C-alpha angles and dihedrals in degrees: 000000000000116000119203095206099044105137100205101049130038121226092256091052091048090050090050091052091049090046089237126135116239091234089058089050094052095040116115120196115248114220119225117242123240094254092056091047091052091050090049091051092049090046091051091047091051093047092048091051095043109024092171093063119109126211094275093052093045091050090050091047091051091048089054088051090054100259111123107214135142127231093248091058090046089052093049093048092047089052090051092051093047097059093104094050121091133199128221093225093128098057119062119243116265102252132172098228118090127243110245122213121243102252098191096058099106098029123105110230115203 
């Protein structure tokens, strides 16, 4: 793909041709440490058991279990774990009641 020692094109020119930002080219993935992974597993276990809990309640639940974690960290980890999930916010819900037309659209109201 992109060669660092290509004599005819610089790295920025190669990135431009590939439509890739240079920051994405130089980015190296950071591995999560074992402590964060254990908190994520406990967070997932708590959310699976109590899906109606919010971040404050999950943080309190984890503290009772002996894992000291704040709600902001719980929120960040839950957002990281939810990247693959999608919502159906774009499509309207399938409902049984009909959609009525707006009858006053072309009428002049004095």
